[in-house]
Amino acid sequence: MKPSNRWAVNDGGRVPVGRVAKRTLRRRLEAVWKELPRAGSEKHRDPESVHQLRVASRRAIAAIDAFRDLLPAKQREWFEKQLRRVRRAAGEARDLDVLTDRLAGTTAGDHGAGRTGRARSRLVAMLSKQRDVSRQPIRDRYERLLERDWPGHLERLLDALPAGDGQPTFGEYARRRFRPMVGRFFDSADRRLRSAEEIHALRIEGKRLRYALEIFATVFPARVRNRCYESLERLQETLGDFTDHASAADRFRRWADDKNAATNRDTLERLRDEEETLADQARRVFAKWWNPSRRRALRRSFEQTLRRRSA
């Protein structure tokens, strides 16, 4: 898959970097502001809105990181802090959306029959209530940012970007800024990945690099760029299966250990075991796919990308 045109700013590599930074940051930060009230809406509980808010906040953080050398520290840190809070507010809601939909699907497959089917139906009902409650932090975050004038902060941030002569071109800046991002990714990628935490860290670094590649896409050769993007997307999808199941197993474990679990404890323990099995299967699939030759090929592709002049 090619980097999304929705997020790329197609100004080319020879324009001043400040111009591209301004357009990129506006597009990504306005996307967060647009998704916030949708995701927190009490009338329209659309799981996709929560997902889009979470993705938009990650892309906005990636943009601020990409152009951090150009931004005043105080204003940059304000947006970094607010975006992390938005992402956390959306995180619990998104996790509950994924888990509820998946559990509801397996419950439907059981046709609600027998003790297991009834127990799962009770859990789905409980999760559905928690989903509604989980939107409240998103609404609170939106109201707080409305009071603190997010749009005004955005305009002041953009006004602080360099303009006129004397600044590097976007192509020059992109190659210099992108290189340490690639290095940071391979610092995680080359580890043995023994723990769930290390696997999760690799997935996060892969997302950061993919979102940065969207920003810097236009200054690199299309064929190599697209190959790198496809590999990063496949990495995220493969690791996503593992992290979803590992997260669900941990949640069911905590609920089963709670003294209020009562009649649901057996079902929760059974679900925990199922999710741990699925997580282990996903880990093995990833380990088979993420072999040394694939890592070397991806590294070579990025090195070629960084050596080439802007297209």
PDB file of C-alpha atoms in Angstrom:
ATOM      1  CA  MET A   1       0.000   0.000   0.000  1.00  0.00           C
ATOM      2  CA  LYS A   2       1.163   3.530  -0.764  1.00  0.00           C
ATOM      3  CA  PRO A   3       1.374   6.241   1.926  1.00  0.00           C
ATOM      4  CA  SER A   4      -2.046   7.856   2.294  1.00  0.00           C
ATOM      5  CA  ASN A   5      -2.589  10.943   0.141  1.00  0.00           C
ATOM      6  CA  ARG A   6      -4.881  12.241   2.857  1.00  0.00           C
ATOM      7  CA  TRP A   7      -1.886  12.861   5.113  1.00  0.00           C
ATOM      8  CA  ALA A   8       0.887  13.676   2.632  1.00  0.00           C
ATOM      9  CA  VAL A   9       1.625  17.289   1.694  1.00  0.00           C
ATOM     10  CA  ASN A  10       2.762  17.179  -1.920  1.00  0.00           C
ATOM     11  CA  ASP A  11       4.956  20.277  -2.118  1.00  0.00           C
ATOM     12  CA  GLY A  12       8.099  18.487  -3.324  1.00  0.00           C
ATOM     13  CA  GLY A  13      11.591  18.579  -1.916  1.00  0.00           C
ATOM     14  CA  ARG A  14      12.795  22.003  -3.095  1.00  0.00           C
ATOM     15  CA  VAL A  15      10.321  24.214  -1.234  1.00  0.00           C
ATOM     16  CA  PRO A  16      11.286  25.769   2.123  1.00  0.00           C
ATOM     17  CA  VAL A  17      10.756  23.356   4.994  1.00  0.00           C
ATOM     18  CA  GLY A  18       8.702  25.875   6.978  1.00  0.00           C
ATOM     19  CA  ARG A  19       6.034  25.896   4.287  1.00  0.00           C
ATOM     20  CA  VAL A  20       5.625  22.101   4.376  1.00  0.00           C
ATOM     21  CA  ALA A  21       5.740  22.030   8.172  1.00  0.00           C
ATOM     22  CA  LYS A  22       2.957  24.595   8.390  1.00  0.00           C
ATOM     23  CA  ARG A  23       0.638  22.717   6.047  1.00  0.00           C
ATOM     24  CA  THR A  24       1.408  19.326   7.613  1.00  0.00           C
ATOM     25  CA  LEU A  25       0.891  20.449  11.193  1.00  0.00           C
ATOM     26  CA  ARG A  26      -2.322  22.277  10.339  1.00  0.00           C
ATOM     27  CA  ARG A  27      -3.769  19.248   8.585  1.00  0.00           C
ATOM     28  CA  ARG A  28      -2.906  16.797  11.347  1.00  0.00           C
ATOM     29  CA  LEU A  29      -3.779  18.955  14.350  1.00  0.00           C
ATOM     30  CA  GLU A  30      -7.072  20.065  12.802  1.00  0.00           C
ATOM     31  CA  ALA A  31      -7.917  16.388  12.222  1.00  0.00           C
ATOM     32  CA  VAL A  32      -7.619  15.772  15.988  1.00  0.00           C
ATOM     33  CA  TRP A  33      -9.829  18.754  16.767  1.00  0.00           C
ATOM     34  CA  LYS A  34     -12.432  17.546  14.269  1.00  0.00           C
ATOM     35  CA  GLU A  35     -12.536  13.992  15.643  1.00  0.00           C
ATOM     36  CA  LEU A  36     -12.680  14.890  19.356  1.00  0.00           C
ATOM     37  CA  PRO A  37     -16.391  15.863  19.594  1.00  0.00           C
ATOM     38  CA  ARG A  38     -17.389  12.989  17.295  1.00  0.00           C
ATOM     39  CA  ALA A  39     -15.585  10.372  19.361  1.00  0.00           C
ATOM     40  CA  GLY A  40     -17.028  11.656  22.637  1.00  0.00           C
ATOM     41  CA  SER A  41     -20.591  12.099  21.382  1.00  0.00           C
ATOM     42  CA  GLU A  42     -23.326  10.713  23.627  1.00  0.00           C
ATOM     43  CA  LYS A  43     -25.808  10.555  20.733  1.00  0.00           C
ATOM     44  CA  HIS A  44     -23.671   8.755  18.147  1.00  0.00           C
ATOM     45  CA  ARG A  45     -21.521   6.057  19.739  1.00  0.00           C
ATOM     46  CA  ASP A  46     -19.519   5.182  16.651  1.00  0.00           C
ATOM     47  CA  PRO A  47     -16.480   2.960  17.393  1.00  0.00           C
ATOM     48  CA  GLU A  48     -14.840   4.155  14.185  1.00  0.00           C
ATOM     49  CA  SER A  49     -14.781   7.748  15.484  1.00  0.00           C
ATOM     50  CA  VAL A  50     -12.818   6.670  18.539  1.00  0.00           C
ATOM     51  CA  HIS A  51     -10.418   4.755  16.321  1.00  0.00           C
ATOM     52  CA  GLN A  52      -9.966   7.754  14.027  1.00  0.00           C
ATOM     53  CA  LEU A  53      -9.307  10.036  17.007  1.00  0.00           C
ATOM     54  CA  ARG A  54      -6.623   7.720  18.302  1.00  0.00           C
ATOM     55  CA  VAL A  55      -4.962   7.463  14.887  1.00  0.00           C
ATOM     56  CA  ALA A  56      -5.216  11.226  14.323  1.00  0.00           C
ATOM     57  CA  SER A  57      -3.560  11.929  17.678  1.00  0.00           C
ATOM     58  CA  ARG A  58      -0.685   9.565  16.848  1.00  0.00           C
ATOM     59  CA  ARG A  59      -0.208  11.170  13.435  1.00  0.00           C
ATOM     60  CA  ALA A  60      -0.220  14.627  15.001  1.00  0.00           C
ATOM     61  CA  ILE A  61       2.418  13.585  17.531  1.00  0.00           C
ATOM     62  CA  ALA A  62       4.506  12.194  14.664  1.00  0.00           C
ATOM     63  CA  ALA A  63       4.246  15.538  12.825  1.00  0.00           C
ATOM     64  CA  ILE A  64       5.370  17.500  15.865  1.00  0.00           C
ATOM     65  CA  ASP A  65       8.267  15.096  16.310  1.00  0.00           C
ATOM     66  CA  ALA A  66       9.182  15.384  12.612  1.00  0.00           C
ATOM     67  CA  PHE A  67       9.390  19.194  12.770  1.00  0.00           C
ATOM     68  CA  ARG A  68      10.422  19.587  16.406  1.00  0.00           C
ATOM     69  CA  ASP A  69      13.653  21.399  15.436  1.00  0.00           C
ATOM     70  CA  LEU A  70      11.552  24.225  13.960  1.00  0.00           C
ATOM     71  CA  LEU A  71       9.092  24.668  16.849  1.00  0.00           C
ATOM     72  CA  PRO A  72       9.440  26.763  20.022  1.00  0.00           C
ATOM     73  CA  ALA A  73       9.903  24.368  22.951  1.00  0.00           C
ATOM     74  CA  LYS A  74       7.069  25.775  25.083  1.00  0.00           C
ATOM     75  CA  GLN A  75       4.430  25.552  22.346  1.00  0.00           C
ATOM     76  CA  ARG A  76       5.670  22.177  21.151  1.00  0.00           C
ATOM     77  CA  GLU A  77       5.543  20.736  24.667  1.00  0.00           C
ATOM     78  CA  TRP A  78       1.996  22.052  25.183  1.00  0.00           C
ATOM     79  CA  PHE A  79       0.713  20.179  22.135  1.00  0.00           C
ATOM     80  CA  GLU A  80       2.707  17.046  22.976  1.00  0.00           C
ATOM     81  CA  LYS A  81       1.152  16.979  26.448  1.00  0.00           C
ATOM     82  CA  GLN A  82      -2.392  17.561  25.178  1.00  0.00           C
ATOM     83  CA  LEU A  83      -2.075  14.966  22.426  1.00  0.00           C
ATOM     84  CA  ARG A  84      -0.820  12.332  24.849  1.00  0.00           C
ATOM     85  CA  ARG A  85      -3.836  13.043  27.056  1.00  0.00           C
ATOM     86  CA  VAL A  86      -6.191  12.767  24.085  1.00  0.00           C
ATOM     87  CA  ARG A  87      -4.598   9.484  23.038  1.00  0.00           C
ATOM     88  CA  ARG A  88      -4.936   8.058  26.554  1.00  0.00           C
ATOM     89  CA  ALA A  89      -8.560   9.203  26.786  1.00  0.00           C
ATOM     90  CA  ALA A  90      -9.338   7.424  23.523  1.00  0.00           C
ATOM     91  CA  GLY A  91      -7.237   4.359  24.361  1.00  0.00           C
ATOM     92  CA  GLU A  92      -9.528   2.786  26.952  1.00  0.00           C
ATOM     93  CA  ALA A  93     -12.599   3.411  24.785  1.00  0.00           C
ATOM     94  CA  ARG A  94     -10.921   1.845  21.751  1.00  0.00           C
ATOM     95  CA  ASP A  95      -9.755  -1.221  23.690  1.00  0.00           C
ATOM     96  CA  LEU A  96     -13.281  -1.783  24.995  1.00  0.00           C
ATOM     97  CA  ASP A  97     -14.742  -1.345  21.499  1.00  0.00           C
ATOM     98  CA  VAL A  98     -12.427  -4.000  20.049  1.00  0.00           C
ATOM     99  CA  LEU A  99     -12.941  -6.435  22.916  1.00  0.00           C
ATOM    100  CA  THR A 100     -16.742  -6.017  23.056  1.00  0.00           C
ATOM    101  CA  ASP A 101     -17.188  -6.482  19.317  1.00  0.00           C
ATOM    102  CA  ARG A 102     -14.969  -9.554  19.283  1.00  0.00           C
ATOM    103  CA  LEU A 103     -16.663 -11.125  22.318  1.00  0.00           C
ATOM    104  CA  ALA A 104     -20.114 -10.302  20.929  1.00  0.00           C
ATOM    105  CA  GLY A 105     -19.146 -12.115  17.729  1.00  0.00           C
ATOM    106  CA  THR A 106     -18.117 -15.276  19.566  1.00  0.00           C
ATOM    107  CA  THR A 107     -21.262 -15.100  21.695  1.00  0.00           C
ATOM    108  CA  ALA A 108     -23.402 -14.941  18.564  1.00  0.00           C
ATOM    109  CA  GLY A 109     -21.521 -17.983  17.296  1.00  0.00           C
ATOM    110  CA  ASP A 110     -22.548 -19.854  20.452  1.00  0.00           C
ATOM    111  CA  HIS A 111     -26.191 -18.898  19.692  1.00  0.00           C
ATOM    112  CA  GLY A 112     -26.476 -17.921  23.347  1.00  0.00           C
ATOM    113  CA  ALA A 113     -26.915 -21.579  24.249  1.00  0.00           C
ATOM    114  CA  GLY A 114     -26.093 -23.090  27.606  1.00  0.00           C
ATOM    115  CA  ARG A 115     -24.271 -21.730  30.603  1.00  0.00           C
ATOM    116  CA  THR A 116     -21.247 -20.531  28.627  1.00  0.00           C
ATOM    117  CA  GLY A 117     -23.402 -18.614  26.158  1.00  0.00           C
ATOM    118  CA  ARG A 118     -25.371 -16.917  28.952  1.00  0.00           C
ATOM    119  CA  ALA A 119     -22.191 -16.007  30.839  1.00  0.00           C
ATOM    120  CA  ARG A 120     -20.663 -14.487  27.728  1.00  0.00           C
ATOM    121  CA  SER A 121     -23.851 -12.546  27.055  1.00  0.00           C
ATOM    122  CA  ARG A 122     -23.656 -11.082  30.568  1.00  0.00           C
ATOM    123  CA  LEU A 123     -20.054 -10.042  29.916  1.00  0.00           C
ATOM    124  CA  VAL A 124     -20.992  -8.412  26.619  1.00  0.00           C
ATOM    125  CA  ALA A 125     -23.734  -6.450  28.398  1.00  0.00           C
ATOM    126  CA  MET A 126     -21.260  -5.371  31.095  1.00  0.00           C
ATOM    127  CA  LEU A 127     -18.692  -4.345  28.483  1.00  0.00           C
ATOM    128  CA  SER A 128     -21.304  -2.386  26.542  1.00  0.00           C
ATOM    129  CA  LYS A 129     -22.064  -0.317  29.640  1.00  0.00           C
ATOM    130  CA  GLN A 130     -18.356   0.275  30.190  1.00  0.00           C
ATOM    131  CA  ARG A 131     -18.043   1.407  26.568  1.00  0.00           C
ATOM    132  CA  ASP A 132     -20.596   4.154  27.198  1.00  0.00           C
ATOM    133  CA  VAL A 133     -18.766   5.287  30.337  1.00  0.00           C
ATOM    134  CA  SER A 134     -15.417   5.208  28.524  1.00  0.00           C
ATOM    135  CA  ARG A 135     -16.498   8.086  26.241  1.00  0.00           C
ATOM    136  CA  GLN A 136     -16.726  10.490  29.184  1.00  0.00           C
ATOM    137  CA  PRO A 137     -12.934  11.166  29.403  1.00  0.00           C
ATOM    138  CA  ILE A 138     -12.990  12.083  25.698  1.00  0.00           C
ATOM    139  CA  ARG A 139     -15.826  14.557  26.295  1.00  0.00           C
ATOM    140  CA  ASP A 140     -13.987  15.970  29.314  1.00  0.00           C
ATOM    141  CA  ARG A 141     -10.823  16.391  27.272  1.00  0.00           C
ATOM    142  CA  TYR A 142     -12.688  18.205  24.496  1.00  0.00           C
ATOM    143  CA  GLU A 143     -14.370  20.591  26.951  1.00  0.00           C
ATOM    144  CA  ARG A 144     -11.041  21.317  28.624  1.00  0.00           C
ATOM    145  CA  LEU A 145      -9.319  22.043  25.310  1.00  0.00           C
ATOM    146  CA  LEU A 146     -12.235  24.208  24.222  1.00  0.00           C
ATOM    147  CA  GLU A 147     -11.742  26.283  27.368  1.00  0.00           C
ATOM    148  CA  ARG A 148      -7.993  26.475  26.745  1.00  0.00           C
ATOM    149  CA  ASP A 149      -8.518  27.596  23.128  1.00  0.00           C
ATOM    150  CA  TRP A 150      -6.940  24.794  21.088  1.00  0.00           C
ATOM    151  CA  PRO A 151      -7.562  26.681  17.781  1.00  0.00           C
ATOM    152  CA  GLY A 152      -5.760  29.740  19.141  1.00  0.00           C
ATOM    153  CA  HIS A 153      -2.815  27.648  20.301  1.00  0.00           C
ATOM    154  CA  LEU A 154      -2.641  26.099  16.845  1.00  0.00           C
ATOM    155  CA  GLU A 155      -2.478  29.460  15.064  1.00  0.00           C
ATOM    156  CA  ARG A 156       0.251  30.694  17.398  1.00  0.00           C
ATOM    157  CA  LEU A 157       2.237  27.491  16.828  1.00  0.00           C
ATOM    158  CA  LEU A 158       1.999  27.883  13.052  1.00  0.00           C
ATOM    159  CA  ASP A 159       2.898  31.588  13.209  1.00  0.00           C
ATOM    160  CA  ALA A 160       6.122  30.643  15.003  1.00  0.00           C
ATOM    161  CA  LEU A 161       7.376  28.510  12.105  1.00  0.00           C
ATOM    162  CA  PRO A 162      10.207  29.950   9.962  1.00  0.00           C
ATOM    163  CA  ALA A 163       9.249  31.836   6.841  1.00  0.00           C
ATOM    164  CA  GLY A 164      11.201  33.390   3.978  1.00  0.00           C
ATOM    165  CA  ASP A 165      14.814  32.872   2.966  1.00  0.00           C
ATOM    166  CA  GLY A 166      17.624  31.222   4.866  1.00  0.00           C
ATOM    167  CA  GLN A 167      15.879  27.981   5.802  1.00  0.00           C
ATOM    168  CA  PRO A 168      16.721  24.529   4.394  1.00  0.00           C
ATOM    169  CA  THR A 169      14.640  22.907   1.708  1.00  0.00           C
ATOM    170  CA  PHE A 170      12.148  20.270   2.706  1.00  0.00           C
ATOM    171  CA  GLY A 171      14.258  17.592   0.983  1.00  0.00           C
ATOM    172  CA  GLU A 172      17.410  18.517   2.904  1.00  0.00           C
ATOM    173  CA  TYR A 173      15.541  18.643   6.185  1.00  0.00           C
ATOM    174  CA  ALA A 174      13.678  15.381   5.535  1.00  0.00           C
ATOM    175  CA  ARG A 175      16.804  13.313   4.918  1.00  0.00           C
ATOM    176  CA  ARG A 176      18.549  14.744   7.979  1.00  0.00           C
ATOM    177  CA  ARG A 177      15.546  14.301  10.289  1.00  0.00           C
ATOM    178  CA  PHE A 178      14.427  10.915   8.994  1.00  0.00           C
ATOM    179  CA  ARG A 179      17.771   9.148   9.512  1.00  0.00           C
ATOM    180  CA  PRO A 180      17.673   9.055  13.367  1.00  0.00           C
ATOM    181  CA  MET A 181      14.044   7.895  13.205  1.00  0.00           C
ATOM    182  CA  VAL A 182      15.110   4.897  11.127  1.00  0.00           C
ATOM    183  CA  GLY A 183      17.918   4.212  13.586  1.00  0.00           C
ATOM    184  CA  ARG A 184      15.510   4.325  16.531  1.00  0.00           C
ATOM    185  CA  PHE A 185      13.213   1.836  14.812  1.00  0.00           C
ATOM    186  CA  PHE A 186      16.004  -0.673  14.165  1.00  0.00           C
ATOM    187  CA  ASP A 187      17.244  -0.332  17.750  1.00  0.00           C
ATOM    188  CA  SER A 188      13.926  -1.964  18.686  1.00  0.00           C
ATOM    189  CA  ALA A 189      13.685  -4.218  15.621  1.00  0.00           C
ATOM    190  CA  ASP A 190      17.053  -5.901  16.182  1.00  0.00           C
ATOM    191  CA  ARG A 191      16.274  -7.027  19.730  1.00  0.00           C
ATOM    192  CA  ARG A 192      15.348 -10.602  20.613  1.00  0.00           C
ATOM    193  CA  LEU A 193      11.787  -9.492  21.539  1.00  0.00           C
ATOM    194  CA  ARG A 194      11.360 -11.907  24.423  1.00  0.00           C
ATOM    195  CA  SER A 195       8.629 -10.006  26.277  1.00  0.00           C
ATOM    196  CA  ALA A 196       5.237  -8.547  25.422  1.00  0.00           C
ATOM    197  CA  GLU A 197       6.588  -5.120  26.377  1.00  0.00           C
ATOM    198  CA  GLU A 198       9.408  -5.349  23.819  1.00  0.00           C
ATOM    199  CA  ILE A 199       6.996  -6.480  21.114  1.00  0.00           C
ATOM    200  CA  HIS A 200       4.643  -3.615  21.935  1.00  0.00           C
ATOM    201  CA  ALA A 201       7.565  -1.152  21.847  1.00  0.00           C
ATOM    202  CA  LEU A 202       8.502  -2.371  18.364  1.00  0.00           C
ATOM    203  CA  ARG A 203       4.932  -1.884  17.170  1.00  0.00           C
ATOM    204  CA  ILE A 204       4.923   1.696  18.486  1.00  0.00           C
ATOM    205  CA  GLU A 205       8.261   2.468  16.807  1.00  0.00           C
ATOM    206  CA  GLY A 206       6.917   0.978  13.568  1.00  0.00           C
ATOM    207  CA  LYS A 207       3.874   3.261  13.753  1.00  0.00           C
ATOM    208  CA  ARG A 208       6.033   6.306  14.405  1.00  0.00           C
ATOM    209  CA  LEU A 209       8.258   5.533  11.451  1.00  0.00           C
ATOM    210  CA  ARG A 210       5.310   4.841   9.145  1.00  0.00           C
ATOM    211  CA  TYR A 211       3.624   8.122  10.074  1.00  0.00           C
ATOM    212  CA  ALA A 212       6.924   9.967   9.565  1.00  0.00           C
ATOM    213  CA  LEU A 213       7.337   8.301   6.173  1.00  0.00           C
ATOM    214  CA  GLU A 214       3.933   9.724   5.208  1.00  0.00           C
ATOM    215  CA  ILE A 215       5.237  13.194   6.053  1.00  0.00           C
ATOM    216  CA  PHE A 216       8.507  12.833   4.142  1.00  0.00           C
ATOM    217  CA  ALA A 217       7.061  10.675   1.331  1.00  0.00           C
ATOM    218  CA  THR A 218       7.335  13.128  -1.537  1.00  0.00           C
ATOM    219  CA  VAL A 219      11.114  13.559  -1.325  1.00  0.00           C
ATOM    220  CA  PHE A 220      11.977   9.863  -1.737  1.00  0.00           C
ATOM    221  CA  PRO A 221      11.763   7.552  -4.783  1.00  0.00           C
ATOM    222  CA  ALA A 222       8.252   6.101  -5.013  1.00  0.00           C
ATOM    223  CA  ARG A 223       9.209   2.458  -5.563  1.00  0.00           C
ATOM    224  CA  VAL A 224      11.502   2.172  -2.537  1.00  0.00           C
ATOM    225  CA  ARG A 225       9.248   4.363  -0.392  1.00  0.00           C
ATOM    226  CA  ASN A 226       6.200   2.214  -1.115  1.00  0.00           C
ATOM    227  CA  ARG A 227       8.102  -0.986  -0.354  1.00  0.00           C
ATOM    228  CA  CYS A 228       9.162   0.390   3.042  1.00  0.00           C
ATOM    229  CA  TYR A 229       5.633   1.566   3.801  1.00  0.00           C
ATOM    230  CA  GLU A 230       4.120  -1.815   2.937  1.00  0.00           C
ATOM    231  CA  SER A 231       6.596  -3.602   5.217  1.00  0.00           C
ATOM    232  CA  LEU A 232       5.842  -1.266   8.116  1.00  0.00           C
ATOM    233  CA  GLU A 233       2.108  -1.689   7.609  1.00  0.00           C
ATOM    234  CA  ARG A 234       2.450  -5.478   7.548  1.00  0.00           C
ATOM    235  CA  LEU A 235       4.564  -5.290  10.704  1.00  0.00           C
ATOM    236  CA  GLN A 236       1.849  -3.301  12.454  1.00  0.00           C
ATOM    237  CA  GLU A 237      -0.920  -5.678  11.369  1.00  0.00           C
ATOM    238  CA  THR A 238       1.031  -8.779  12.410  1.00  0.00           C
ATOM    239  CA  LEU A 239       1.966  -7.326  15.789  1.00  0.00           C
ATOM    240  CA  GLY A 240      -1.532  -5.939  16.261  1.00  0.00           C
ATOM    241  CA  ASP A 241      -2.987  -9.444  16.494  1.00  0.00           C
ATOM    242  CA  PHE A 242      -0.565 -10.275  19.288  1.00  0.00           C
ATOM    243  CA  THR A 243      -1.073  -7.063  21.266  1.00  0.00           C
ATOM    244  CA  ASP A 244      -4.879  -7.248  20.996  1.00  0.00           C
ATOM    245  CA  HIS A 245      -4.960 -10.795  22.386  1.00  0.00           C
ATOM    246  CA  ALA A 246      -2.312 -10.098  25.047  1.00  0.00           C
ATOM    247  CA  SER A 247      -4.214  -6.993  26.191  1.00  0.00           C
ATOM    248  CA  ALA A 248      -7.503  -8.925  26.343  1.00  0.00           C
ATOM    249  CA  ALA A 249      -5.870 -11.732  28.331  1.00  0.00           C
ATOM    250  CA  ASP A 250      -4.498  -9.237  30.837  1.00  0.00           C
ATOM    251  CA  ARG A 251      -7.904  -7.569  31.197  1.00  0.00           C
ATOM    252  CA  PHE A 252      -9.694 -10.892  31.770  1.00  0.00           C
ATOM    253  CA  ARG A 253      -7.010 -11.893  34.281  1.00  0.00           C
ATOM    254  CA  ARG A 254      -7.541  -8.731  36.312  1.00  0.00           C
ATOM    255  CA  TRP A 255     -11.312  -9.145  36.247  1.00  0.00           C
ATOM    256  CA  ALA A 256     -11.090 -12.804  37.292  1.00  0.00           C
ATOM    257  CA  ASP A 257      -8.854 -11.857  40.244  1.00  0.00           C
ATOM    258  CA  ASP A 258     -11.280  -9.190  41.412  1.00  0.00           C
ATOM    259  CA  LYS A 259     -13.293 -10.209  44.479  1.00  0.00           C
ATOM    260  CA  ASN A 260     -16.498  -9.073  42.734  1.00  0.00           C
ATOM    261  CA  ALA A 261     -16.076 -11.487  39.814  1.00  0.00           C
ATOM    262  CA  ALA A 262     -18.392 -14.015  41.540  1.00  0.00           C
ATOM    263  CA  THR A 263     -20.346 -16.105  39.017  1.00  0.00           C
ATOM    264  CA  ASN A 264     -18.367 -14.703  36.098  1.00  0.00           C
ATOM    265  CA  ARG A 265     -14.993 -15.967  37.376  1.00  0.00           C
ATOM    266  CA  ASP A 266     -15.025 -19.299  35.532  1.00  0.00           C
ATOM    267  CA  THR A 267     -15.964 -17.628  32.252  1.00  0.00           C
ATOM    268  CA  LEU A 268     -13.325 -14.937  32.725  1.00  0.00           C
ATOM    269  CA  GLU A 269     -10.625 -17.513  33.410  1.00  0.00           C
ATOM    270  CA  ARG A 270     -11.676 -19.484  30.342  1.00  0.00           C
ATOM    271  CA  LEU A 271     -11.561 -16.342  28.209  1.00  0.00           C
ATOM    272  CA  ARG A 272      -8.162 -15.457  29.654  1.00  0.00           C
ATOM    273  CA  ASP A 273      -6.822 -18.865  28.639  1.00  0.00           C
ATOM    274  CA  GLU A 274      -8.286 -18.515  25.144  1.00  0.00           C
ATOM    275  CA  GLU A 275      -6.716 -15.102  24.659  1.00  0.00           C
ATOM    276  CA  GLU A 276      -3.333 -16.275  25.956  1.00  0.00           C
ATOM    277  CA  THR A 277      -3.412 -19.140  23.463  1.00  0.00           C
ATOM    278  CA  LEU A 278      -4.308 -16.792  20.615  1.00  0.00           C
ATOM    279  CA  ALA A 279      -1.584 -14.358  21.693  1.00  0.00           C
ATOM    280  CA  ASP A 280       0.989 -17.150  21.682  1.00  0.00           C
ATOM    281  CA  GLN A 281      -0.125 -18.225  18.205  1.00  0.00           C
ATOM    282  CA  ALA A 282       0.129 -14.638  16.953  1.00  0.00           C
ATOM    283  CA  ARG A 283       3.609 -14.315  18.471  1.00  0.00           C
ATOM    284  CA  ARG A 284       4.778 -17.418  16.576  1.00  0.00           C
ATOM    285  CA  VAL A 285       3.294 -16.129  13.307  1.00  0.00           C
ATOM    286  CA  PHE A 286       5.133 -12.841  13.802  1.00  0.00           C
ATOM    287  CA  ALA A 287       8.441 -14.543  14.694  1.00  0.00           C
ATOM    288  CA  LYS A 288       8.254 -16.635  11.521  1.00  0.00           C
ATOM    289  CA  TRP A 289       7.498 -13.596   9.366  1.00  0.00           C
ATOM    290  CA  TRP A 290       9.968 -11.188  11.029  1.00  0.00           C
ATOM    291  CA  ASN A 291      13.050 -13.228  10.173  1.00  0.00           C
ATOM    292  CA  PRO A 292      16.635 -11.916   9.795  1.00  0.00           C
ATOM    293  CA  SER A 293      16.487 -11.776   5.989  1.00  0.00           C
ATOM    294  CA  ARG A 294      13.316  -9.647   6.095  1.00  0.00           C
ATOM    295  CA  ARG A 295      14.882  -7.269   8.602  1.00  0.00           C
ATOM    296  CA  ARG A 296      18.009  -6.943   6.454  1.00  0.00           C
ATOM    297  CA  ALA A 297      15.920  -6.283   3.333  1.00  0.00           C
ATOM    298  CA  LEU A 298      13.933  -3.558   5.085  1.00  0.00           C
ATOM    299  CA  ARG A 299      17.117  -1.943   6.407  1.00  0.00           C
ATOM    300  CA  ARG A 300      18.624  -1.945   2.903  1.00  0.00           C
ATOM    301  CA  SER A 301      15.483  -0.318   1.508  1.00  0.00           C
ATOM    302  CA  PHE A 302      15.649   2.486   4.049  1.00  0.00           C
ATOM    303  CA  GLU A 303      19.380   2.973   3.459  1.00  0.00           C
ATOM    304  CA  GLN A 304      18.742   3.243  -0.295  1.00  0.00           C
ATOM    305  CA  THR A 305      15.978   5.738   0.386  1.00  0.00           C
ATOM    306  CA  LEU A 306      18.234   7.920   2.505  1.00  0.00           C
ATOM    307  CA  ARG A 307      21.076   7.807  -0.020  1.00  0.00           C
ATOM    308  CA  ARG A 308      18.974   8.913  -2.954  1.00  0.00           C
ATOM    309  CA  ARG A 309      18.418  12.525  -3.803  1.00  0.00           C
ATOM    310  CA  SER A 310      14.920  13.942  -3.725  1.00  0.00           C
ATOM    311  CA  ALA A 311      12.707  12.826  -6.581  1.00  0.00           C
TER     312      ALA A 311
END
